Short mmCIF file of C-alpha atoms in Angstrom, two decimals:
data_model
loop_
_atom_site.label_atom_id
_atom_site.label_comp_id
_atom_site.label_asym_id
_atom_site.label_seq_id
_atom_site.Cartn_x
_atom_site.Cartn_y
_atom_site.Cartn_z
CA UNK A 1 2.70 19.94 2.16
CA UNK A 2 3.19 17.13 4.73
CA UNK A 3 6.29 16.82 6.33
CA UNK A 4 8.85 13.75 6.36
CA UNK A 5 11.18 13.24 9.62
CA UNK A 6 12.88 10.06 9.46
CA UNK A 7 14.17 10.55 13.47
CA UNK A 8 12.83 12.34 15.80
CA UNK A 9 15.93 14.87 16.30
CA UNK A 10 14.64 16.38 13.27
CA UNK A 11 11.57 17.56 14.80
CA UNK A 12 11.64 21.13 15.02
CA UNK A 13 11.67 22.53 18.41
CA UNK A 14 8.75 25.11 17.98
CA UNK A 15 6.45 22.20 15.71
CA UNK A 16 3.45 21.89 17.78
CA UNK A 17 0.94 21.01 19.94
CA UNK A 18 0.52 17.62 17.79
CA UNK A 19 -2.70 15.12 18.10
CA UNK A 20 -0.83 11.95 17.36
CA UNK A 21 -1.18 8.45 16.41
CA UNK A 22 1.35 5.57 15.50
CA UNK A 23 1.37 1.86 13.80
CA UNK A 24 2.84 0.55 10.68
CA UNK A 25 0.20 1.50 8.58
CA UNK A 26 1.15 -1.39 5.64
CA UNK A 27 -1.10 -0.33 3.20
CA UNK A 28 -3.11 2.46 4.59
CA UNK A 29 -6.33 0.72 4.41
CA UNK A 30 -10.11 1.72 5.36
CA UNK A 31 -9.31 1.37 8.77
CA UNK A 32 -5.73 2.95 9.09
CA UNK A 33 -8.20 5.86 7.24
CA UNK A 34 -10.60 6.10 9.99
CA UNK A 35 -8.28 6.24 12.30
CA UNK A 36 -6.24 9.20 10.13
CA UNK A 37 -9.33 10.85 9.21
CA UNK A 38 -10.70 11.08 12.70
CA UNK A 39 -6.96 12.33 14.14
CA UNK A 40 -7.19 15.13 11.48
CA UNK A 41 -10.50 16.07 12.42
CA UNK A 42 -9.22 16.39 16.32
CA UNK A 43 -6.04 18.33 15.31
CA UNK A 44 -8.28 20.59 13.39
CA UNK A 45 -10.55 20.83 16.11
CA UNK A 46 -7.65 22.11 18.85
CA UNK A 47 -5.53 24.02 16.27
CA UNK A 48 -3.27 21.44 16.55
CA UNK A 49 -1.15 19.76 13.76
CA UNK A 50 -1.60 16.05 12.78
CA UNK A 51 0.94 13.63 12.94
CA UNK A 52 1.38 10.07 12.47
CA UNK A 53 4.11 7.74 13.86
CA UNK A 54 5.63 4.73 11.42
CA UNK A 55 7.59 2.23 11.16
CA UNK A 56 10.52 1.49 9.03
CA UNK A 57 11.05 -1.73 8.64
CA UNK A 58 8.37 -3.43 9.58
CA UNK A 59 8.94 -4.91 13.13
CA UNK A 60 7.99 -8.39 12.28
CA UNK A 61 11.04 -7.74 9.96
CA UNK A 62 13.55 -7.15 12.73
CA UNK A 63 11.85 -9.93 15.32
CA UNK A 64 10.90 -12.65 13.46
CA UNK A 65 12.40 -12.20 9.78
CA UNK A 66 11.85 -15.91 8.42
CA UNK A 67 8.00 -15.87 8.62
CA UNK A 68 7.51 -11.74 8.50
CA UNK A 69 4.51 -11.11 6.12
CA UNK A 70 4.98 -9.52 2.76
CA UNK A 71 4.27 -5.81 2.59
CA UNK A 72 1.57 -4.60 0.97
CA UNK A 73 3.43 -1.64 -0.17
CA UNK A 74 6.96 0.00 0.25
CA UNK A 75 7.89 3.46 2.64
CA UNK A 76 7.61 5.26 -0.69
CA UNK A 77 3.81 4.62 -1.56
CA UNK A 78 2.84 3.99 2.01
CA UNK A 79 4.35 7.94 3.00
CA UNK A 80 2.33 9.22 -0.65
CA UNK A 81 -0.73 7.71 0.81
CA UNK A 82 -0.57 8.89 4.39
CA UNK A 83 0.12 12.56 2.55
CA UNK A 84 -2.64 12.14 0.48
CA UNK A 85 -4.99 12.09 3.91
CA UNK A 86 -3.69 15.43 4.93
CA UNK A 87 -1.36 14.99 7.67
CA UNK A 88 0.70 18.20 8.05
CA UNK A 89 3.68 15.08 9.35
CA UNK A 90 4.63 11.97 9.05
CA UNK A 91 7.55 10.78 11.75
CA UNK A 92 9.13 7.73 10.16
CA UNK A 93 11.21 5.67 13.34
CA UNK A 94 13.63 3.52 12.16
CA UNK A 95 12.70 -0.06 13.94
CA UNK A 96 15.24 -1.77 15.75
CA UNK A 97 16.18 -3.76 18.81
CA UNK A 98 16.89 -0.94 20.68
CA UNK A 99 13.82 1.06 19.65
CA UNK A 100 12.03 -2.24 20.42
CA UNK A 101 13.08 -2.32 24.01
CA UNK A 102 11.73 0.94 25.16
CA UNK A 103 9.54 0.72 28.10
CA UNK A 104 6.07 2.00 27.33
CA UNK A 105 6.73 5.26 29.20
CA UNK A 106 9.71 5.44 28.00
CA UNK A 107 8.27 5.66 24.19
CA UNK A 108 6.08 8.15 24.62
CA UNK A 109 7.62 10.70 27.12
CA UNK A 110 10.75 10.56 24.58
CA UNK A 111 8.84 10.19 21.52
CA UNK A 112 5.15 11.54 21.13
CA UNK A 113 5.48 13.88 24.32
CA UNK A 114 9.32 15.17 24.38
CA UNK A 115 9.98 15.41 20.40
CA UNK A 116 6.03 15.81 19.01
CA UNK A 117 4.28 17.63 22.39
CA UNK A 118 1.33 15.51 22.04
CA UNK A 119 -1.55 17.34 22.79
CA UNK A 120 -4.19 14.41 22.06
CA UNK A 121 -3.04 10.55 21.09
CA UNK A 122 -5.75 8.73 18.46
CA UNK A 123 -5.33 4.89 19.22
CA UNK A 124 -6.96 2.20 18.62
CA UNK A 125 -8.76 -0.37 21.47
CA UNK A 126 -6.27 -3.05 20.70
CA UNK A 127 -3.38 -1.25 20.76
CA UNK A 128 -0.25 -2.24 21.68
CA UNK A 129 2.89 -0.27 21.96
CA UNK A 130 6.40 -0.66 24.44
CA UNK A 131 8.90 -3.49 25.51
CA UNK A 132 7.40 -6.72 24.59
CA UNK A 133 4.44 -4.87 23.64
CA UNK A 134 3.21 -4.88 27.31
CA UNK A 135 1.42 -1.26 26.92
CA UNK A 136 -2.28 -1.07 25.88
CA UNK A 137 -4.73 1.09 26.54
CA UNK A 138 -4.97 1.45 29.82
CA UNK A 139 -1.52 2.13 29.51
CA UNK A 140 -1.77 5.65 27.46
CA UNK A 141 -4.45 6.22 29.50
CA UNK A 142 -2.48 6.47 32.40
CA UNK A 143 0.52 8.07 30.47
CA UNK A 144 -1.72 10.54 29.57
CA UNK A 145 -2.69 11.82 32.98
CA UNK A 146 0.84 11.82 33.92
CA UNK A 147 2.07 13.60 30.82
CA UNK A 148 -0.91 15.89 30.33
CA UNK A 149 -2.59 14.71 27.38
CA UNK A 150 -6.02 13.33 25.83
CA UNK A 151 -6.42 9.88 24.60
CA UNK A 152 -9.28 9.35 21.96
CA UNK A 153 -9.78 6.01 21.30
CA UNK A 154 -10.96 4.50 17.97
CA UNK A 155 -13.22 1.50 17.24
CA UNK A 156 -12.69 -1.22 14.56
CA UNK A 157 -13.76 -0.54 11.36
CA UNK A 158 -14.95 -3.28 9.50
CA UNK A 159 -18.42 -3.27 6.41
CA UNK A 160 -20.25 -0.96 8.52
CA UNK A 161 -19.88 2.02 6.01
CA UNK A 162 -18.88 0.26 3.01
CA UNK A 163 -20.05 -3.22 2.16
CA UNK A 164 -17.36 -5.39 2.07
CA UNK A 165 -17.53 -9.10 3.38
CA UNK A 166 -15.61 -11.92 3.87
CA UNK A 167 -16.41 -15.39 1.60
CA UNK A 168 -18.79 -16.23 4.67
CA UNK A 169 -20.90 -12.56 4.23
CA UNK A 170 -20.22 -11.62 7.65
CA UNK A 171 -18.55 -8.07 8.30
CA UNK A 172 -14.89 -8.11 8.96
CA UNK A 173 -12.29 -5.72 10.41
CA UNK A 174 -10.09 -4.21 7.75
CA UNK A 175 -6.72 -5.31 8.05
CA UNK A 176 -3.80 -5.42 6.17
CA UNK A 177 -3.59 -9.69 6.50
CA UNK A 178 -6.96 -9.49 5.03
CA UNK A 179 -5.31 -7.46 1.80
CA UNK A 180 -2.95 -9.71 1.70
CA UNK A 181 -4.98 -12.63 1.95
CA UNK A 182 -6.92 -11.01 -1.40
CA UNK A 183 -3.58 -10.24 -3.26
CA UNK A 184 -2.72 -13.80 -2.80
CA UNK A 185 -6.00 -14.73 -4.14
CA UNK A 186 -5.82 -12.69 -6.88
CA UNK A 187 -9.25 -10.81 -5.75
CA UNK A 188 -7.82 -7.17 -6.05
CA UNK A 189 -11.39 -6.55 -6.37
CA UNK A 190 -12.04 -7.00 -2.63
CA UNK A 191 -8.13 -5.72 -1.71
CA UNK A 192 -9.28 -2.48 -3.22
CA UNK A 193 -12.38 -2.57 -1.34
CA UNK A 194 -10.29 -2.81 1.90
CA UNK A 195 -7.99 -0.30 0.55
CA UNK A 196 -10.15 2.30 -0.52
CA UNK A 197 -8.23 2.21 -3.85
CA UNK A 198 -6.57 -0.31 -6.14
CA UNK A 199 -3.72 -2.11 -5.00
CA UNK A 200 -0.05 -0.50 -6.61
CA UNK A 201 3.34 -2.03 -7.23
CA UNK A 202 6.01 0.43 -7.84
CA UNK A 203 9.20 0.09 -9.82
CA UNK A 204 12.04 0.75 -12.73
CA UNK A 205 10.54 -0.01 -15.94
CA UNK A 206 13.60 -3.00 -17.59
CA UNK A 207 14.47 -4.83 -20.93
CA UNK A 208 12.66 -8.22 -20.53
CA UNK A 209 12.97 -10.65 -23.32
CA UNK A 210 10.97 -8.83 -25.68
CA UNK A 211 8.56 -11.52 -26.17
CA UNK A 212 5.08 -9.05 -26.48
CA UNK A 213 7.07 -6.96 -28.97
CA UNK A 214 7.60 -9.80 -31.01
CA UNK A 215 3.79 -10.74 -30.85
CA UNK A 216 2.41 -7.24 -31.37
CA UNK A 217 1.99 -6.67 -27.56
CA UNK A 218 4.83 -4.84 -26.31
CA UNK A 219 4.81 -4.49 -22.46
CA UNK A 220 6.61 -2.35 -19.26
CA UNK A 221 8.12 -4.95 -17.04
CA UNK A 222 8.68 -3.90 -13.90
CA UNK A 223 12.36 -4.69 -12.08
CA UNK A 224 12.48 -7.91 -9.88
CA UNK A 225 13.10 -5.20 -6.98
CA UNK A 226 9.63 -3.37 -7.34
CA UNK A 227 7.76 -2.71 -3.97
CA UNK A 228 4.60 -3.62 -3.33
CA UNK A 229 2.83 -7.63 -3.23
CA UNK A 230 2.53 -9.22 -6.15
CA UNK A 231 -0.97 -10.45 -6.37
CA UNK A 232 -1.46 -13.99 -7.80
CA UNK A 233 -0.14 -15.14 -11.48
CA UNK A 234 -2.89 -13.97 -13.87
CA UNK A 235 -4.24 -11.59 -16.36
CA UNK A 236 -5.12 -7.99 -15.05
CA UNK A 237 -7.32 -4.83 -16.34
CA UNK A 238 -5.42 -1.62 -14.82
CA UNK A 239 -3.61 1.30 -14.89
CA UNK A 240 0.14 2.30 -15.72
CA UNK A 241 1.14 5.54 -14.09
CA UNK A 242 4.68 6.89 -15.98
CA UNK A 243 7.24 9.73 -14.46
CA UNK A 244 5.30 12.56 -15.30
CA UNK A 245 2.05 11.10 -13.96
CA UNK A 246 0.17 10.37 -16.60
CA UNK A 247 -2.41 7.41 -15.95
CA UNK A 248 -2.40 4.77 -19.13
CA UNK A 249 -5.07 1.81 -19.01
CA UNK A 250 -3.54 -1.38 -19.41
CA UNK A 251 -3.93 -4.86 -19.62
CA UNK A 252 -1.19 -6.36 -16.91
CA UNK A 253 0.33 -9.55 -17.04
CA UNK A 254 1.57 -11.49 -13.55
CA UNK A 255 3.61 -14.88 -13.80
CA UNK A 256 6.45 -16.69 -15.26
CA UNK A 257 4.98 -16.72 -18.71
CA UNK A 258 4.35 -20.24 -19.10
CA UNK A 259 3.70 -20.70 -22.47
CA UNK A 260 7.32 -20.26 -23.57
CA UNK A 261 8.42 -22.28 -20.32
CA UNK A 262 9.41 -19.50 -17.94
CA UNK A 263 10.41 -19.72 -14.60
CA UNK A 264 10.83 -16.49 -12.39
CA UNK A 265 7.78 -14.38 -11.98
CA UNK A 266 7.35 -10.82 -13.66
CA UNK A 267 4.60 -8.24 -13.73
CA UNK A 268 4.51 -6.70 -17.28
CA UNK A 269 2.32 -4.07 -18.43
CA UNK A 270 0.60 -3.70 -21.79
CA UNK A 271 -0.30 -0.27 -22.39
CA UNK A 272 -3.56 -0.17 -24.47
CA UNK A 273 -5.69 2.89 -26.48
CA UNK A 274 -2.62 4.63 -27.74
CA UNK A 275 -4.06 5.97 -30.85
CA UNK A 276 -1.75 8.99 -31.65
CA UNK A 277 1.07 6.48 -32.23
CA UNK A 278 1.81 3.32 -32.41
CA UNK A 279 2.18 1.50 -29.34
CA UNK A 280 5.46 0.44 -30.16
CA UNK A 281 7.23 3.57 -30.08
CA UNK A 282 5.86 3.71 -26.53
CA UNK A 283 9.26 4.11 -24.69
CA UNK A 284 9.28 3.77 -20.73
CA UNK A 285 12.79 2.01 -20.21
CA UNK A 286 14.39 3.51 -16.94
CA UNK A 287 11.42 5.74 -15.99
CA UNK A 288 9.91 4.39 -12.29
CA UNK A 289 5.96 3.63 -12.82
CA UNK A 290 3.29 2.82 -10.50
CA UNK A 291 0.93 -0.43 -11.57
CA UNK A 292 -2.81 -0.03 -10.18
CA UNK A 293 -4.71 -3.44 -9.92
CA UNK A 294 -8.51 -3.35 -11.02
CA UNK A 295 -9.68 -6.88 -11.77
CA UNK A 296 -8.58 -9.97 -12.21
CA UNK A 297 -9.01 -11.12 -15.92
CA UNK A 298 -8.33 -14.95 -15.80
CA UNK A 299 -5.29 -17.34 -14.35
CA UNK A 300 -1.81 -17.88 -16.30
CA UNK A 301 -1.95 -20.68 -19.11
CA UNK A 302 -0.15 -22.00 -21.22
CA UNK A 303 -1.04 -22.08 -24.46
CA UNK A 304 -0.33 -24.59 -27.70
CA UNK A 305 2.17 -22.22 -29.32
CA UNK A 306 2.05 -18.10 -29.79
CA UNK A 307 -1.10 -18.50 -32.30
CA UNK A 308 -2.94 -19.31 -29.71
CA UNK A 309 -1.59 -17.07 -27.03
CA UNK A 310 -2.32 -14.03 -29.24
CA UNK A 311 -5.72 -14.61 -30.10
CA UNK A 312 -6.02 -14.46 -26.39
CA UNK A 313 -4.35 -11.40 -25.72
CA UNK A 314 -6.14 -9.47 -28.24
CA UNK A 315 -9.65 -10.80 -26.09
CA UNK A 316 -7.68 -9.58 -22.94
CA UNK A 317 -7.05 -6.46 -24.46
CA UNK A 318 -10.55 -5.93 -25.25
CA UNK A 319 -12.23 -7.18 -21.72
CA UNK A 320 -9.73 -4.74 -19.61
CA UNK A 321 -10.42 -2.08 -21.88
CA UNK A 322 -14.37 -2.43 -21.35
CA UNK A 323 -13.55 -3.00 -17.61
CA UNK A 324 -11.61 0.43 -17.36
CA UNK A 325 -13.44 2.50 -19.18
CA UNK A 326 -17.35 1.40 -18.14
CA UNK A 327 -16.47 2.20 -14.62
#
């Protein structure tokens, strides 16, 4: 069971030595894995315990609000999917100014040597870390031959093991801009390439206007406060996970539902392959779900009255149900 600290007073005193890495982790892609996945392997290696160092908000949040990018997922999901690695902790800072205008040194004697004991820190080559983010490299380095520990330092990980590449078919370095850059897309195809699994959205399930139950589709819209980015307006094949954790496949709509002239976005969920009862009597108002992305179906479009717009849900409903269930 991985442990949550969200300060670093609730460290216990007798928890460690630690091998140690930090970052914001938005998304916990490929590379955030490698990185993870090789600071496990270290901790392992020295009878040490793993731990990884976050960020809550996300800094851009507190420095430059007006143009900070969209997460990729909330603390909840993010802090599932870091536990999922096998950390044995997971030290969640809360960003601010002040936390912001430590000195290099400063950050890790208080942090990742006084409160963690830092045996070994896992970073990256470009990292950057301190007031102003003046410490790299070189910079733990250093701090680790004054403070006594090891720095192992982790290369980019980009198509090398995996093929993914970018639209020119060049390798890239994971990243979480280049998730987002496929959620805005719509390509959750590639984003769960990058991820290493398909992109989620979590929230409460609410009463929308009940427009699929009157047309035979009823669906789980998800509350305007959901976390997670919300990939582009279209038609989705994927999966609705309820409460108790069951995994439903589902045909997922994204947009403002143009046919019957909406205007704020929603992500709705049309739970298909419900046999032992009828799909109606499928209630999941007030439970919190998880939406998994698998591939995009089509765009939003508006259609010449709900005739129309049926006939093409019921072919929706049959290509994300071949999608699903052929892989």
């Amino acid at each position: 069971m991985v442990h949550i600290w969200n300060d670093p007073s609730e460290v216990p005193a007798d928890f460690g030595p630690t091998v140690v890495t930090f970052g914001n982790f938005d998304g916990v892609h490929r590379g955030h894995q490698q990185v993870l996945s090789q600071l496990i392997r270290t901790a392992r290696l020295n009878g040490a315990r793993a731990v990884a160092v976050t960020f809550d908000p996300h800094p851009a949040q507190v420095h430059r609000p007006e143009s900070a990018p969209e997460l990729i997922m909330g603390l909840e999901d993010k802090l599932v999917a870091l536990g999922e690695l096998g950390l044995d902790a997971v030290l969640v800072m809360k960003y601010s100014l002040e936390l912001a205008s430590l000195t290099p040194e400063e950050f890790v004697a208080g942090i990742l040597v006084g409160s963690l004991k830092a045996g070994h820190v896992v970073i990256g080559h470009d990292a950057r870390f301190g007031r102003g983010n003046s410490g790299d490299l070189s910079t733990m380095q250093e701090l680790g031959e004054k403070f006594g520990f090891a720095v192992q330092v982790i290369s980019e990980f980009g198509s090398e093991g995996f093929p993914i590449h970018d639209d020119g078919g060049t390798d890239r370095r994971c990243s979480s801009t280049w998730v987002r850059e496929s959620l805005r897309d719509g390509d959750v195809s590639t984003a769960a390439a990058v991820l290493g699994r398909p992109h989620r959205m979590r929230g409460e399930v609410v009463h929308g206007a009940a427009r699929g139950r009157a047309l035979g589709f009823p669906t789980a819209n998800l509350a305007s406060e959901a976390s997670g980015y919300i990939p582009a307006d279209g038609i989705y094949a994927g999966w609705l996970v309820d409460q108790a954790g069951t995994r439903w496949p589902a045909a997922i709509s994204v947009g403002s539902n143009p046919t019957f002239d909406g205007v704020s976005r929603q992500v709705e969920a049309h739970v298909i392959d419900r046999p032992e009862e009828p799909v109606e009597n499928f209630d999941l108002y007030g439970q919190t779900v998880v939406v998994e992305f698998v591939a995009r179906l089509r765009g939003m479009v508006a259609y010449r009255g709900p005739e129309a717009l049926v006939e093409q849900m019921r072919l929706d409903v049959v290509q994300a149900h071949d999608i699903l269930f052929r892989r």
